[in-house]
Amino acid sequence: MQQKFERRKQHINTHAMHAFCPHVPTLNLYTPLDKSFAKVAQCSGFSRTKELKNSLHFLLLQKFCPSFPKESACDSIIIKEENKIFRFTTVFSLYFRTWHHLHLSVLCINPTGRRRGFKTSSNATARLQSQIESCSGWVRGWAHVPMLPLLLLLLLASHGHGPAAAAAQGLPPLPIGVNYGANADNLPSPAAVATFLATKTTVNRVKLFDANPAFLDAFAANAPSISIAVSIPNAALPSFADRATGLDAARGWVRDNLAAHVANGANVTLLLAGNEILGPVVVPDLVVALLPAMRRLNQALQLEKLPQVRVTTPHYLGILAPSDGIPSNARFRPGFDDKVLAPMLKFHNETGSPLMVNAYPYFSYNAQNLNYAIFRPNAGIYDPATKLNYTSMFDAQMDAIYTAMKKLGFGDVQIAVGEAGWPTQAEPGQVGVGPEEARDFNAGMIRVCSGGKGTPLMPGRTFETYIFSLFDENQKPGPIAERNFGIFNPDFTPKYDLGLLRDGSSASPNPSPNPSPKPSPNPSPSGGGKWCVAKASADATTLQNNINYACGFVDCKPIQSGGGCFDPNNVQSHASFVMNAYYQANGRHDDDCDFKGTGMVTSSDPSYGSCKYVS
């Protein structure tokens, strides 16, 4: 019995180790216990206490409340209850269903719905609960949900347990924004959409792809509490940038497209100056006009008495220079960094507006890194400079942006996510696409952006975020996936459960079509004569990092299972394809094919069979 108890205890402690130190190799059940505990203490930075040196519970307590006393008057109660639970519970049911009982025992709290008659001191309960509330800054918000079980549920959620599990344990739904595109012929009216979002869901922000007056009027009348981001077409920006007439043009646009709707109740809080001006397709005149246009629009909003509306512009992740996918190595692209993005970040800093990025791990994943892309358990990518392990591609992308901003001296500027999502349907045979994958990605993103989890370099932060998208858009051109990013059906039933419906809500409005097209995706680049391929001497780890990075900016479906470039299924071939796609999309500059010395430019077309390299 004692040996079984010790093995179970070690099993749980190894889970603790990976909760705090995911880069440390897994210790199996036959690793000596002292080695396991030493590893936990060494990589977590938590000191082992006199009586609880082997306790997972104490590690968790210290994680959330570092100032908590290192020894407690109820140590003996903790050990007693710990022994009871280990003896009465199997390892897996302990891990998945009764951790909250363990950690209530740590706090000497009498758990609701307790098993086996665990009892603790009510005086100790009050005293310790008060201490934890004081040191953590978290207050109990639900009458029957003590605080540490809630923290444990959040920790479990960070390891890939979806919102359904969180909801089952009593976690509150989290607010989030959505992209509301209407390039479809089967969607409900804007008024029905606004009413549904405001009364039935926790969605608190909507991003529009234009300034459609029907949409603005619908939200003014039916959902004045929902914040709205309004988009200006790219082609309008040069008229606002003109030194002589730009301010008048900007004021005219604001008066014609925003002022009356805001006066009627539309809660417009963001004005988006174009979309992805800095790539993947770069039009030099628009790049030059972008920041001056943003400044004129901000001036116009002040003069038209709309100071609550902030100005920003969505960027694709290609504003980052090629790197190995390690966040600490990230920087903005040469030419854009000092001349465009540094002054733009200064504008954001001065006006309190966020830098907005469109983050799409979907365009970076393959069969090998799927779990990393959709917040499922995985070994992760270790950043030796920061000693942080990334088990989420989305986290790595966000921290790469943060690192690049910080290198320019603007680490305090807020980051907003303009688009991020995962489709429920794609090309036949494509792995990693479906309702479960979409749910896991979007649920993980909501935890990071709205749940206060933050990222490894930005812990505890929240990010203004817009899921792509509210509905499927059956009239959009391009691959099947482009038409299948929606999280709700046209009858307002969820395509999968993200926990966004309010308690007791049901969806039953009658849909009525009212399409409003989103601009078409950027065209693929074209050219000729030069391609980028991986060097034969490049090592597989670096090439895989190249794939992870480049696929954040280009379409990598051809190298996925069933794609025209999937075979030969090896990292050398796949890396060459995506490195070339990245090189072509960014203007075929030699620097875009460097990839830390692992790429080279060739004049020989590497296309073969059905695999056609972009040129």
Coordinates of C-alpha atoms in Angstrom, one line a residue:
M1 CA 0.0 0.0 0.0
Q2 CA 2.8 2.4 0.9
Q3 CA 4.6 1.8 -2.4
K4 CA 1.4 2.4 -4.4
F5 CA 0.7 5.6 -2.4
E6 CA 4.2 6.9 -3.1
R7 CA 3.9 6.1 -6.8
R8 CA 0.6 7.9 -7.1
K9 CA 2.0 10.9 -5.2
Q10 CA 5.0 11.0 -7.6
H11 CA 2.6 10.8 -10.6
I12 CA 0.8 13.9 -9.4
N13 CA 4.0 15.7 -8.6
T14 CA 5.3 15.1 -12.2
H15 CA 2.1 16.8 -13.4
A16 CA 2.9 19.7 -11.2
M17 CA 6.4 19.8 -12.6
H18 CA 5.0 20.2 -16.2
A19 CA 2.5 22.7 -15.1
F20 CA 5.3 25.0 -14.0
C21 CA 8.3 23.6 -15.9
P22 CA 7.1 22.2 -19.2
H23 CA 10.5 22.1 -20.8
V24 CA 11.9 19.6 -18.3
P25 CA 11.8 16.0 -19.7
T26 CA 9.0 13.8 -18.3
L27 CA 10.0 11.6 -15.4
N28 CA 8.4 8.2 -15.5
L29 CA 6.9 6.4 -12.6
Y30 CA 10.1 4.6 -11.9
T31 CA 12.3 7.6 -11.5
P32 CA 13.5 7.9 -7.9
L33 CA 11.1 10.2 -6.0
D34 CA 13.9 12.5 -4.7
K35 CA 15.0 13.2 -8.3
S36 CA 11.4 14.1 -9.3
F37 CA 10.9 16.5 -6.4
A38 CA 14.3 18.0 -6.9
K39 CA 13.5 18.7 -10.6
V40 CA 10.2 20.4 -9.6
A41 CA 11.9 22.6 -7.0
Q42 CA 14.9 23.5 -9.3
C43 CA 13.0 24.6 -12.4
S44 CA 10.0 26.2 -10.6
G45 CA 12.0 28.3 -8.2
F46 CA 9.7 27.2 -5.4
S47 CA 11.5 26.2 -2.1
R48 CA 10.6 23.0 -0.5
T49 CA 9.3 23.5 3.0
K50 CA 10.0 21.6 6.1
E51 CA 6.8 19.5 6.3
L52 CA 5.5 19.9 2.7
K53 CA 8.6 19.5 0.6
N54 CA 7.0 17.0 -1.7
S55 CA 3.6 18.7 -2.0
L56 CA 2.0 19.5 -5.3
H57 CA -0.5 21.5 -3.4
F58 CA 2.0 23.8 -1.8
L59 CA 3.6 24.5 -5.2
L60 CA 0.2 25.6 -6.6
L61 CA -0.5 27.7 -3.6
Q62 CA 2.9 29.4 -3.9
K63 CA 2.3 29.9 -7.6
F64 CA -0.7 32.1 -7.1
C65 CA 0.3 33.6 -3.8
P66 CA 4.1 33.9 -3.5
S67 CA 3.8 35.8 -0.3
F68 CA 1.8 33.1 1.4
P69 CA 3.5 31.9 4.7
K70 CA 6.0 29.1 4.1
E71 CA 4.7 27.1 7.0
S72 CA 1.0 26.8 8.1
A73 CA -0.6 26.0 11.4
C74 CA -2.7 23.4 9.5
D75 CA 0.2 21.4 8.0
S76 CA -0.9 18.3 9.9
I77 CA -4.4 18.6 8.6
I78 CA -3.1 18.9 5.1
I79 CA -1.0 15.8 5.3
K80 CA -3.8 13.9 6.9
E81 CA -6.3 14.8 4.2
E82 CA -3.7 14.3 1.5
N83 CA -3.2 10.7 2.6
K84 CA -6.9 10.1 2.7
I85 CA -7.5 11.3 -0.8
F86 CA -4.5 9.4 -2.3
R87 CA -5.7 6.2 -0.7
F88 CA -9.3 6.5 -1.8
T89 CA -8.8 7.8 -5.3
T90 CA -7.3 6.4 -8.5
V91 CA -4.6 8.4 -10.2
F92 CA -6.7 9.4 -13.2
S93 CA -9.9 10.2 -11.4
L94 CA -7.8 12.3 -9.1
Y95 CA -6.2 14.2 -12.0
F96 CA -9.4 14.8 -13.9
R97 CA -12.1 15.1 -11.2
T98 CA -10.9 15.7 -7.7
W99 CA -8.0 18.1 -7.7
H100 CA -10.2 20.7 -6.2
H101 CA -10.8 18.5 -3.1
L102 CA -7.0 18.2 -2.7
H103 CA -6.5 21.9 -2.9
L104 CA -9.4 22.7 -0.6
S105 CA -7.7 20.4 1.9
V106 CA -4.5 22.4 1.5
L107 CA -6.4 25.5 2.6
C108 CA -8.2 23.7 5.3
I109 CA -11.5 24.5 3.5
N110 CA -14.5 22.3 3.9
P111 CA -15.2 21.5 0.2
T112 CA -18.8 21.7 -1.2
G113 CA -19.9 18.3 -2.4
R114 CA -17.1 16.7 -0.6
R115 CA -16.4 12.9 -0.7
R116 CA -15.5 10.5 2.1
G117 CA -16.5 13.0 4.7
F118 CA -13.4 15.2 4.6
K119 CA -13.7 17.7 7.4
T120 CA -11.6 20.8 8.3
S121 CA -11.7 23.7 10.7
S122 CA -14.0 26.5 9.9
N123 CA -11.7 29.0 11.7
A124 CA -8.8 27.8 9.6
T125 CA -10.9 28.1 6.5
A126 CA -11.8 31.7 7.1
R127 CA -8.2 32.7 8.1
L128 CA -6.5 31.0 5.2
Q129 CA -9.1 32.2 2.6
S130 CA -8.6 35.7 3.8
Q131 CA -4.8 35.4 3.5
I132 CA -5.0 34.1 0.0
E133 CA -7.5 36.8 -1.1
S134 CA -5.2 39.4 0.3
C135 CA -2.0 38.1 -1.4
S136 CA -3.5 37.2 -4.7
G137 CA -5.9 40.1 -5.2
W138 CA -8.6 37.8 -6.2
V139 CA -12.0 37.9 -4.5
R140 CA -14.6 35.2 -4.3
G141 CA -17.3 36.1 -6.8
W142 CA -19.5 33.0 -6.6
A143 CA -21.1 31.9 -3.3
H144 CA -20.3 28.2 -3.6
V145 CA -17.0 28.3 -5.5
P146 CA -14.0 28.7 -3.2
M147 CA -11.1 30.4 -4.8
L148 CA -8.3 27.9 -5.1
P149 CA -10.5 25.3 -6.9
L150 CA -11.2 28.1 -9.4
L151 CA -7.5 28.7 -9.9
L152 CA -7.0 25.0 -10.4
L153 CA -9.7 24.9 -13.1
L154 CA -8.0 27.7 -14.9
L155 CA -4.7 25.8 -14.7
L156 CA -6.4 22.7 -16.1
A157 CA -7.9 24.8 -18.8
S158 CA -4.5 26.1 -19.8
H159 CA -3.5 22.4 -20.5
G160 CA -6.1 21.9 -23.2
H161 CA -9.3 21.2 -21.3
G162 CA -12.0 23.0 -23.2
P163 CA -14.7 25.4 -22.1
A164 CA -17.2 22.7 -21.7
A165 CA -15.2 21.3 -18.8
A166 CA -14.8 24.8 -17.4
A167 CA -18.5 25.4 -17.6
A168 CA -19.2 22.1 -15.9
Q169 CA -17.1 23.2 -13.0
G170 CA -18.9 26.6 -12.7
L171 CA -16.6 29.0 -14.4
P172 CA -18.2 32.2 -15.7
P173 CA -18.3 32.8 -19.5
L174 CA -15.8 35.3 -20.8
P175 CA -16.3 38.3 -23.1
I176 CA -14.9 38.3 -26.6
G177 CA -15.2 40.1 -29.9
V178 CA -16.2 38.7 -33.3
N179 CA -15.7 39.7 -36.9
Y180 CA -19.1 40.2 -38.5
G181 CA -18.7 39.6 -42.2
A182 CA -21.8 39.1 -44.4
N183 CA -20.6 37.7 -47.7
A184 CA -23.4 35.2 -47.7
D185 CA -26.9 34.8 -48.9
N186 CA -28.4 33.0 -45.9
L187 CA -27.7 35.3 -43.0
P188 CA -30.2 36.9 -40.5
S189 CA -30.8 40.6 -40.6
P190 CA -28.4 43.0 -38.9
A191 CA -31.1 43.9 -36.3
A192 CA -31.6 40.2 -35.4
V193 CA -27.8 39.8 -35.1
A194 CA -27.4 42.8 -32.9
T195 CA -30.3 41.7 -30.6
F196 CA -29.0 38.2 -30.4
L197 CA -25.4 39.2 -29.5
A198 CA -26.5 41.8 -26.9
T199 CA -29.1 39.6 -25.2
K200 CA -28.1 36.0 -25.6
T201 CA -24.3 36.0 -25.7
T202 CA -21.2 37.3 -23.9
V203 CA -19.9 38.8 -27.1
N204 CA -19.1 42.5 -26.3
R205 CA -17.3 43.7 -29.4
V206 CA -18.0 43.5 -33.1
K207 CA -15.6 44.3 -36.0
L208 CA -17.2 45.4 -39.3
F209 CA -15.4 45.3 -42.6
D210 CA -16.9 48.6 -43.7
A211 CA -19.1 51.4 -42.4
N212 CA -22.4 49.8 -43.6
P213 CA -25.2 52.2 -42.3
A214 CA -27.7 49.3 -41.9
F215 CA -25.3 47.5 -39.6
L216 CA -24.5 50.7 -37.6
D217 CA -28.2 51.6 -37.2
A218 CA -29.0 48.0 -36.1
F219 CA -26.5 48.1 -33.3
A220 CA -27.4 51.6 -32.3
A221 CA -31.1 50.5 -31.9
N222 CA -30.6 47.0 -30.5
A223 CA -27.2 46.7 -29.0
P224 CA -25.8 50.1 -27.8
S225 CA -23.6 48.2 -25.2
I226 CA -21.6 46.4 -27.8
S227 CA -18.4 48.1 -28.9
I228 CA -18.0 48.5 -32.7
A229 CA -14.8 48.6 -34.8
V230 CA -15.5 50.2 -38.2
S231 CA -13.2 49.7 -41.2
I232 CA -12.2 52.2 -43.9
P233 CA -11.2 50.8 -47.3
N234 CA -7.5 50.9 -48.3
A235 CA -8.2 53.0 -51.3
A236 CA -9.5 55.9 -49.2
L237 CA -6.3 56.4 -47.3
P238 CA -4.3 58.6 -49.7
S239 CA -7.0 61.2 -49.7
F240 CA -6.6 61.5 -45.9
A241 CA -2.8 61.7 -46.1
D242 CA -2.7 64.8 -48.3
R243 CA -1.1 67.6 -46.4
A244 CA -3.3 70.3 -47.8
T245 CA -6.7 68.6 -48.0
G246 CA -6.3 65.5 -45.9
L247 CA -7.8 66.8 -42.6
D248 CA -10.9 68.1 -44.4
A249 CA -11.3 64.8 -46.2
A250 CA -11.0 62.9 -42.9
R251 CA -13.5 65.2 -41.2
G252 CA -15.9 64.7 -44.1
W253 CA -15.6 60.9 -43.9
V254 CA -16.2 61.0 -40.1
R255 CA -19.3 63.2 -40.5
D256 CA -20.8 61.2 -43.3
N257 CA -20.1 57.7 -42.0
L258 CA -19.9 57.9 -38.2
A259 CA -21.2 61.0 -36.5
A260 CA -25.0 60.5 -37.0
H261 CA -24.8 56.8 -36.0
V262 CA -22.9 57.5 -32.9
A263 CA -25.4 60.2 -32.0
N264 CA -28.1 57.6 -32.4
G265 CA -26.5 55.2 -30.0
A266 CA -23.9 53.2 -32.0
N267 CA -21.0 52.5 -29.6
V268 CA -18.1 52.9 -32.1
T269 CA -14.8 52.6 -30.3
L270 CA -12.3 51.8 -33.0
L271 CA -11.7 53.1 -36.5
L272 CA -9.5 50.9 -38.7
A273 CA -7.5 52.6 -41.3
G274 CA -7.5 50.0 -44.1
N275 CA -6.4 46.4 -43.7
E276 CA -3.0 44.7 -44.0
I277 CA -1.4 47.7 -45.8
L278 CA 2.1 46.4 -44.9
G279 CA 1.6 43.1 -46.6
P280 CA 1.4 40.4 -47.8
V281 CA 0.8 42.5 -50.9
V282 CA 2.6 45.8 -50.5
V283 CA 1.4 48.9 -52.4
P284 CA 4.1 51.6 -51.8
D285 CA 1.7 54.5 -52.2
L286 CA -0.6 53.0 -49.4
V287 CA 2.4 52.3 -47.1
V288 CA 3.4 56.0 -47.5
A289 CA -0.1 57.2 -46.8
L290 CA -0.9 54.9 -43.9
L291 CA 0.4 56.8 -40.9
P292 CA -0.4 60.3 -42.1
A293 CA -4.0 59.1 -42.8
M294 CA -4.2 57.6 -39.2
R295 CA -3.0 61.0 -37.8
R296 CA -5.6 63.0 -39.8
L297 CA -8.4 60.6 -38.8
N298 CA -7.5 60.9 -35.2
Q299 CA -7.5 64.7 -35.5
A300 CA -10.8 64.6 -37.3
L301 CA -12.4 62.5 -34.6
Q302 CA -11.3 65.0 -31.9
L303 CA -12.6 67.9 -34.0
E304 CA -15.9 66.1 -34.6
K305 CA -16.4 65.5 -30.8
L306 CA -15.8 61.7 -31.0
P307 CA -12.7 61.4 -28.8
Q308 CA -13.7 57.9 -27.6
V309 CA -13.0 56.5 -31.0
R310 CA -9.4 55.3 -31.3
V311 CA -7.5 54.8 -34.6
T312 CA -5.5 51.8 -35.6
T313 CA -4.9 49.5 -38.6
P314 CA -4.7 45.6 -38.8
H315 CA -1.4 44.1 -39.7
Y316 CA -0.6 40.6 -40.9
L317 CA 2.2 38.9 -39.0
G318 CA 4.6 39.4 -41.9
I319 CA 5.6 42.7 -40.4
L320 CA 8.0 40.5 -38.4
A321 CA 11.3 39.7 -40.0
P322 CA 12.1 36.1 -40.9
S323 CA 13.4 34.2 -37.8
D324 CA 13.5 30.7 -36.3
G325 CA 10.1 31.0 -34.6
I326 CA 11.7 31.7 -31.1
P327 CA 9.9 34.7 -29.7
S328 CA 12.9 36.4 -28.2
N329 CA 14.6 36.5 -31.6
A330 CA 11.7 38.4 -33.2
R331 CA 12.0 41.9 -34.7
F332 CA 10.2 43.9 -37.2
R333 CA 11.1 43.7 -40.9
P334 CA 14.0 46.0 -41.9
G335 CA 12.7 49.0 -43.7
F336 CA 9.4 48.8 -41.8
D337 CA 10.9 48.9 -38.3
D338 CA 12.4 52.3 -38.0
K339 CA 10.7 54.1 -40.8
V340 CA 7.1 52.9 -40.5
L341 CA 6.4 50.9 -37.3
A342 CA 8.5 53.0 -34.8
P343 CA 6.6 56.2 -35.6
M344 CA 3.3 54.3 -35.8
L345 CA 4.0 52.8 -32.3
K346 CA 4.7 56.3 -31.1
F347 CA 1.3 57.3 -32.4
H348 CA -0.4 54.4 -30.6
N349 CA 1.5 55.3 -27.4
E350 CA 0.4 58.9 -27.6
T351 CA -3.3 58.2 -28.5
G352 CA -3.8 55.1 -26.3
S353 CA -4.8 53.0 -29.3
P354 CA -3.6 49.4 -29.8
L355 CA -1.3 47.8 -32.4
M356 CA -3.6 45.4 -34.1
V357 CA -2.4 42.1 -35.6
N358 CA -4.2 39.3 -37.5
A359 CA -2.9 36.1 -35.9
Y360 CA -3.7 32.9 -37.7
P361 CA -1.9 29.7 -36.4
Y362 CA -4.2 27.9 -38.9
F363 CA -2.0 29.1 -41.8
S364 CA 1.1 27.8 -40.0
Y365 CA 0.1 24.3 -38.9
N366 CA 0.8 20.9 -40.3
A367 CA 0.2 17.4 -39.1
Q368 CA 3.3 17.4 -36.9
N369 CA 2.6 20.7 -35.0
L370 CA -1.3 20.5 -34.9
N371 CA -1.4 20.2 -31.1
Y372 CA 0.9 23.2 -30.8
A373 CA -1.4 25.2 -33.1
I374 CA -4.7 24.5 -31.3
F375 CA -3.7 24.6 -27.6
R376 CA -3.6 20.8 -27.1
P377 CA -0.9 19.2 -24.9
N378 CA 2.5 19.1 -26.6
A379 CA 6.2 19.3 -25.8
G380 CA 6.3 22.9 -26.9
I381 CA 9.2 25.1 -28.2
Y382 CA 11.7 26.3 -25.6
D383 CA 13.1 29.8 -25.8
P384 CA 16.6 29.7 -24.2
A385 CA 16.9 33.5 -23.9
T386 CA 13.8 33.8 -21.7
K387 CA 13.8 30.3 -20.3
L388 CA 10.2 30.0 -21.3
N389 CA 8.5 27.1 -22.9
Y390 CA 5.8 27.7 -25.5
T391 CA 3.1 25.1 -25.9
S392 CA 0.9 27.4 -28.0
M393 CA 1.7 28.8 -31.4
F394 CA -0.7 31.7 -30.7
D395 CA 1.2 32.6 -27.5
A396 CA 4.5 32.5 -29.4
Q397 CA 3.1 34.8 -32.2
M398 CA 1.8 37.3 -29.6
D399 CA 5.1 37.3 -27.7
A400 CA 7.1 37.7 -30.9
I401 CA 5.1 40.9 -31.6
Y402 CA 5.6 42.1 -28.1
T403 CA 9.4 41.4 -28.3
A404 CA 9.6 43.3 -31.6
M405 CA 7.7 46.3 -30.1
K406 CA 9.9 46.2 -27.0
K407 CA 13.1 46.3 -29.1
L408 CA 11.8 49.6 -30.6
G409 CA 11.1 51.0 -27.1
F410 CA 7.3 50.6 -27.1
G411 CA 6.6 47.5 -25.0
D412 CA 3.8 49.4 -23.2
V413 CA 1.6 49.7 -26.3
Q414 CA -1.4 47.5 -26.1
I415 CA -1.8 44.7 -28.6
A416 CA -5.2 43.9 -30.1
V417 CA -6.1 40.8 -32.2
G418 CA -8.0 41.8 -35.3
E419 CA -8.6 38.3 -36.6
A420 CA -7.9 34.8 -35.4
G421 CA -9.9 31.7 -36.0
W422 CA -10.0 28.1 -37.2
P423 CA -12.3 26.6 -39.8
T424 CA -14.7 23.7 -39.3
Q425 CA -14.4 22.4 -42.9
A426 CA -11.6 22.5 -45.5
E427 CA -10.4 20.5 -48.5
P428 CA -11.1 16.7 -48.6
G429 CA -8.5 14.8 -46.7
Q430 CA -7.1 17.8 -44.9
V431 CA -6.2 16.8 -41.3
G432 CA -6.7 19.1 -38.4
V433 CA -9.9 20.8 -39.5
G434 CA -13.3 20.2 -37.9
P435 CA -15.6 21.4 -35.1
E436 CA -13.4 19.9 -32.4
E437 CA -10.2 21.6 -33.7
A438 CA -12.0 24.9 -34.1
R439 CA -13.4 24.7 -30.6
D440 CA -10.0 23.9 -29.1
F441 CA -8.3 26.7 -30.8
N442 CA -10.9 29.4 -30.2
A443 CA -11.4 28.3 -26.6
G444 CA -7.6 28.4 -26.0
M445 CA -7.4 31.9 -27.5
I446 CA -10.3 33.1 -25.4
R447 CA -8.5 31.9 -22.3
V448 CA -5.4 33.7 -23.3
C449 CA -7.0 37.0 -24.4
S450 CA -10.0 37.4 -22.2
G451 CA -9.5 35.1 -19.3
G452 CA -6.5 36.9 -17.7
K453 CA -4.1 34.1 -18.5
G454 CA -2.0 36.2 -20.8
T455 CA 1.1 34.9 -22.6
P456 CA 4.5 33.8 -21.1
L457 CA 6.0 37.2 -21.6
M458 CA 2.7 39.1 -20.8
P459 CA 1.2 37.1 -18.0
G460 CA -2.1 38.3 -16.6
R461 CA -2.8 40.6 -19.5
T462 CA -6.0 40.8 -21.6
F463 CA -6.1 41.6 -25.2
E464 CA -9.0 43.2 -27.2
T465 CA -9.7 40.3 -29.6
Y466 CA -12.1 39.5 -32.5
I467 CA -12.7 35.9 -33.4
F468 CA -12.9 35.2 -37.1
S469 CA -15.8 34.9 -37.6
L470 CA -19.4 35.2 -36.5
F471 CA -20.9 33.2 -39.4
D472 CA -19.8 31.1 -42.3
E473 CA -19.8 33.1 -45.5
N474 CA -21.0 30.9 -48.4
Q475 CA -20.3 33.5 -51.1
K476 CA -16.6 34.0 -50.4
P477 CA -14.2 32.9 -53.1
G478 CA -11.1 30.8 -52.6
P479 CA -10.6 27.5 -50.7
I480 CA -13.4 25.7 -48.8
A481 CA -11.9 26.8 -45.5
E482 CA -12.5 30.5 -46.3
R483 CA -16.3 29.9 -46.2
N484 CA -16.2 27.9 -43.0
F485 CA -14.7 30.0 -40.1
G486 CA -18.1 30.8 -38.5
I487 CA -18.8 30.0 -34.8
F488 CA -22.6 30.4 -35.2
N489 CA -25.1 29.0 -37.7
P490 CA -27.6 31.4 -39.4
D491 CA -30.3 30.3 -37.0
F492 CA -28.0 31.4 -34.1
T493 CA -27.3 27.9 -32.8
P494 CA -23.6 27.4 -32.0
K495 CA -21.5 25.3 -34.5
Y496 CA -19.7 24.1 -31.4
D497 CA -19.7 25.1 -27.7
L498 CA -17.4 28.0 -26.7
G499 CA -19.5 28.9 -23.7
L500 CA -20.6 32.2 -25.3
L501 CA -24.3 31.8 -24.7
R502 CA -25.6 33.4 -21.5
D503 CA -27.1 31.0 -18.9
G504 CA -30.5 29.7 -20.0
S505 CA -30.3 31.3 -23.5
S506 CA -31.6 29.7 -26.6
A507 CA -31.5 30.8 -30.1
S508 CA -34.7 31.1 -32.1
P509 CA -34.9 34.3 -34.2
N510 CA -36.1 33.9 -37.8
P511 CA -33.2 34.5 -40.2
S512 CA -33.4 36.9 -43.1
P513 CA -30.7 37.4 -45.7
N514 CA -28.8 40.7 -45.8
P515 CA -25.3 40.2 -47.3
S516 CA -22.6 42.7 -47.0
P517 CA -19.4 41.5 -48.7
K518 CA -16.1 41.5 -47.1
P519 CA -13.2 42.6 -49.4
S520 CA -11.7 39.6 -51.3
P521 CA -8.5 38.1 -50.0
N522 CA -5.2 39.5 -51.3
P523 CA -4.2 37.9 -54.6
S524 CA -1.2 35.6 -54.7
P525 CA 2.1 37.1 -55.8
S526 CA 3.4 36.4 -59.3
G527 CA 6.7 36.9 -61.0
G528 CA 9.4 34.7 -62.4
G529 CA 13.0 33.6 -62.6
K530 CA 13.9 33.2 -58.9
W531 CA 12.9 30.8 -56.2
C532 CA 14.0 30.2 -52.5
V533 CA 14.8 26.7 -51.3
A534 CA 16.3 25.1 -48.2
K535 CA 20.0 24.4 -48.3
A536 CA 20.8 20.6 -48.3
S537 CA 23.1 21.2 -45.3
A538 CA 20.4 22.7 -43.2
D539 CA 19.5 20.7 -40.1
A540 CA 16.0 19.4 -39.6
T541 CA 15.2 21.3 -36.4
T542 CA 16.0 24.7 -38.0
L543 CA 14.0 23.8 -41.1
Q544 CA 11.0 22.9 -38.9
N545 CA 11.3 26.2 -37.2
N546 CA 11.4 27.9 -40.6
I547 CA 8.1 26.1 -41.5
N548 CA 6.5 27.1 -38.2
Y549 CA 7.5 30.7 -38.8
A550 CA 6.8 31.1 -42.5
C551 CA 3.4 29.3 -42.4
G552 CA 2.2 32.2 -40.1
F553 CA 2.2 34.4 -43.2
V554 CA 1.6 32.1 -46.3
D555 CA -0.8 29.3 -47.2
C556 CA 0.8 26.0 -46.2
K557 CA -2.1 23.7 -47.1
P558 CA -0.2 22.3 -50.1
I559 CA 2.3 20.6 -47.7
Q560 CA -0.4 19.1 -45.6
S561 CA -1.8 15.6 -46.0
G562 CA -3.6 15.5 -49.4
G563 CA -1.9 18.6 -50.7
G564 CA 0.0 18.7 -54.0
C565 CA 3.3 19.2 -52.2
F566 CA 2.9 16.8 -49.3
D567 CA 5.1 14.1 -50.9
P568 CA 7.9 13.6 -50.4
N569 CA 6.8 13.9 -46.8
N570 CA 10.0 15.2 -45.3
V571 CA 11.1 18.4 -43.6
Q572 CA 13.6 19.4 -46.3
S573 CA 10.9 19.4 -49.1
H574 CA 8.2 21.0 -47.0
A575 CA 10.6 23.7 -45.8
S576 CA 11.6 24.6 -49.4
F577 CA 8.0 25.0 -50.4
V578 CA 7.0 27.4 -47.6
M579 CA 10.3 29.3 -47.6
N580 CA 9.8 30.0 -51.3
A581 CA 6.1 31.0 -50.7
Y582 CA 7.3 33.4 -48.0
Y583 CA 10.1 34.8 -50.2
Q584 CA 7.7 35.4 -53.2
A585 CA 5.0 37.0 -51.0
N586 CA 7.5 39.5 -49.6
G587 CA 8.9 40.8 -52.8
R588 CA 11.7 38.3 -53.6
H589 CA 14.4 40.2 -51.7
D590 CA 17.5 38.1 -50.9
D591 CA 17.0 38.8 -47.2
D592 CA 13.6 37.1 -47.3
C593 CA 15.4 33.9 -48.3
D594 CA 18.1 34.0 -45.6
F595 CA 16.3 32.1 -42.8
K596 CA 19.4 32.3 -40.6
G597 CA 21.6 31.0 -43.4
T598 CA 19.5 28.0 -44.2
G599 CA 17.9 29.3 -47.4
M600 CA 19.3 30.1 -50.8
V601 CA 18.0 31.7 -54.0
T602 CA 18.0 29.6 -57.2
S603 CA 17.1 30.2 -60.8
S604 CA 16.1 26.6 -61.3
D605 CA 12.4 26.0 -60.9
P606 CA 12.0 23.5 -58.0
S607 CA 8.4 22.6 -59.1
Y608 CA 7.7 18.9 -59.6
G609 CA 4.7 16.8 -60.6
S610 CA 1.6 18.4 -59.1
C611 CA 3.6 20.6 -56.8
K612 CA 4.0 24.0 -58.3
Y613 CA 6.2 26.5 -56.6
V614 CA 5.0 30.1 -56.7
S615 CA 7.2 32.4 -58.8

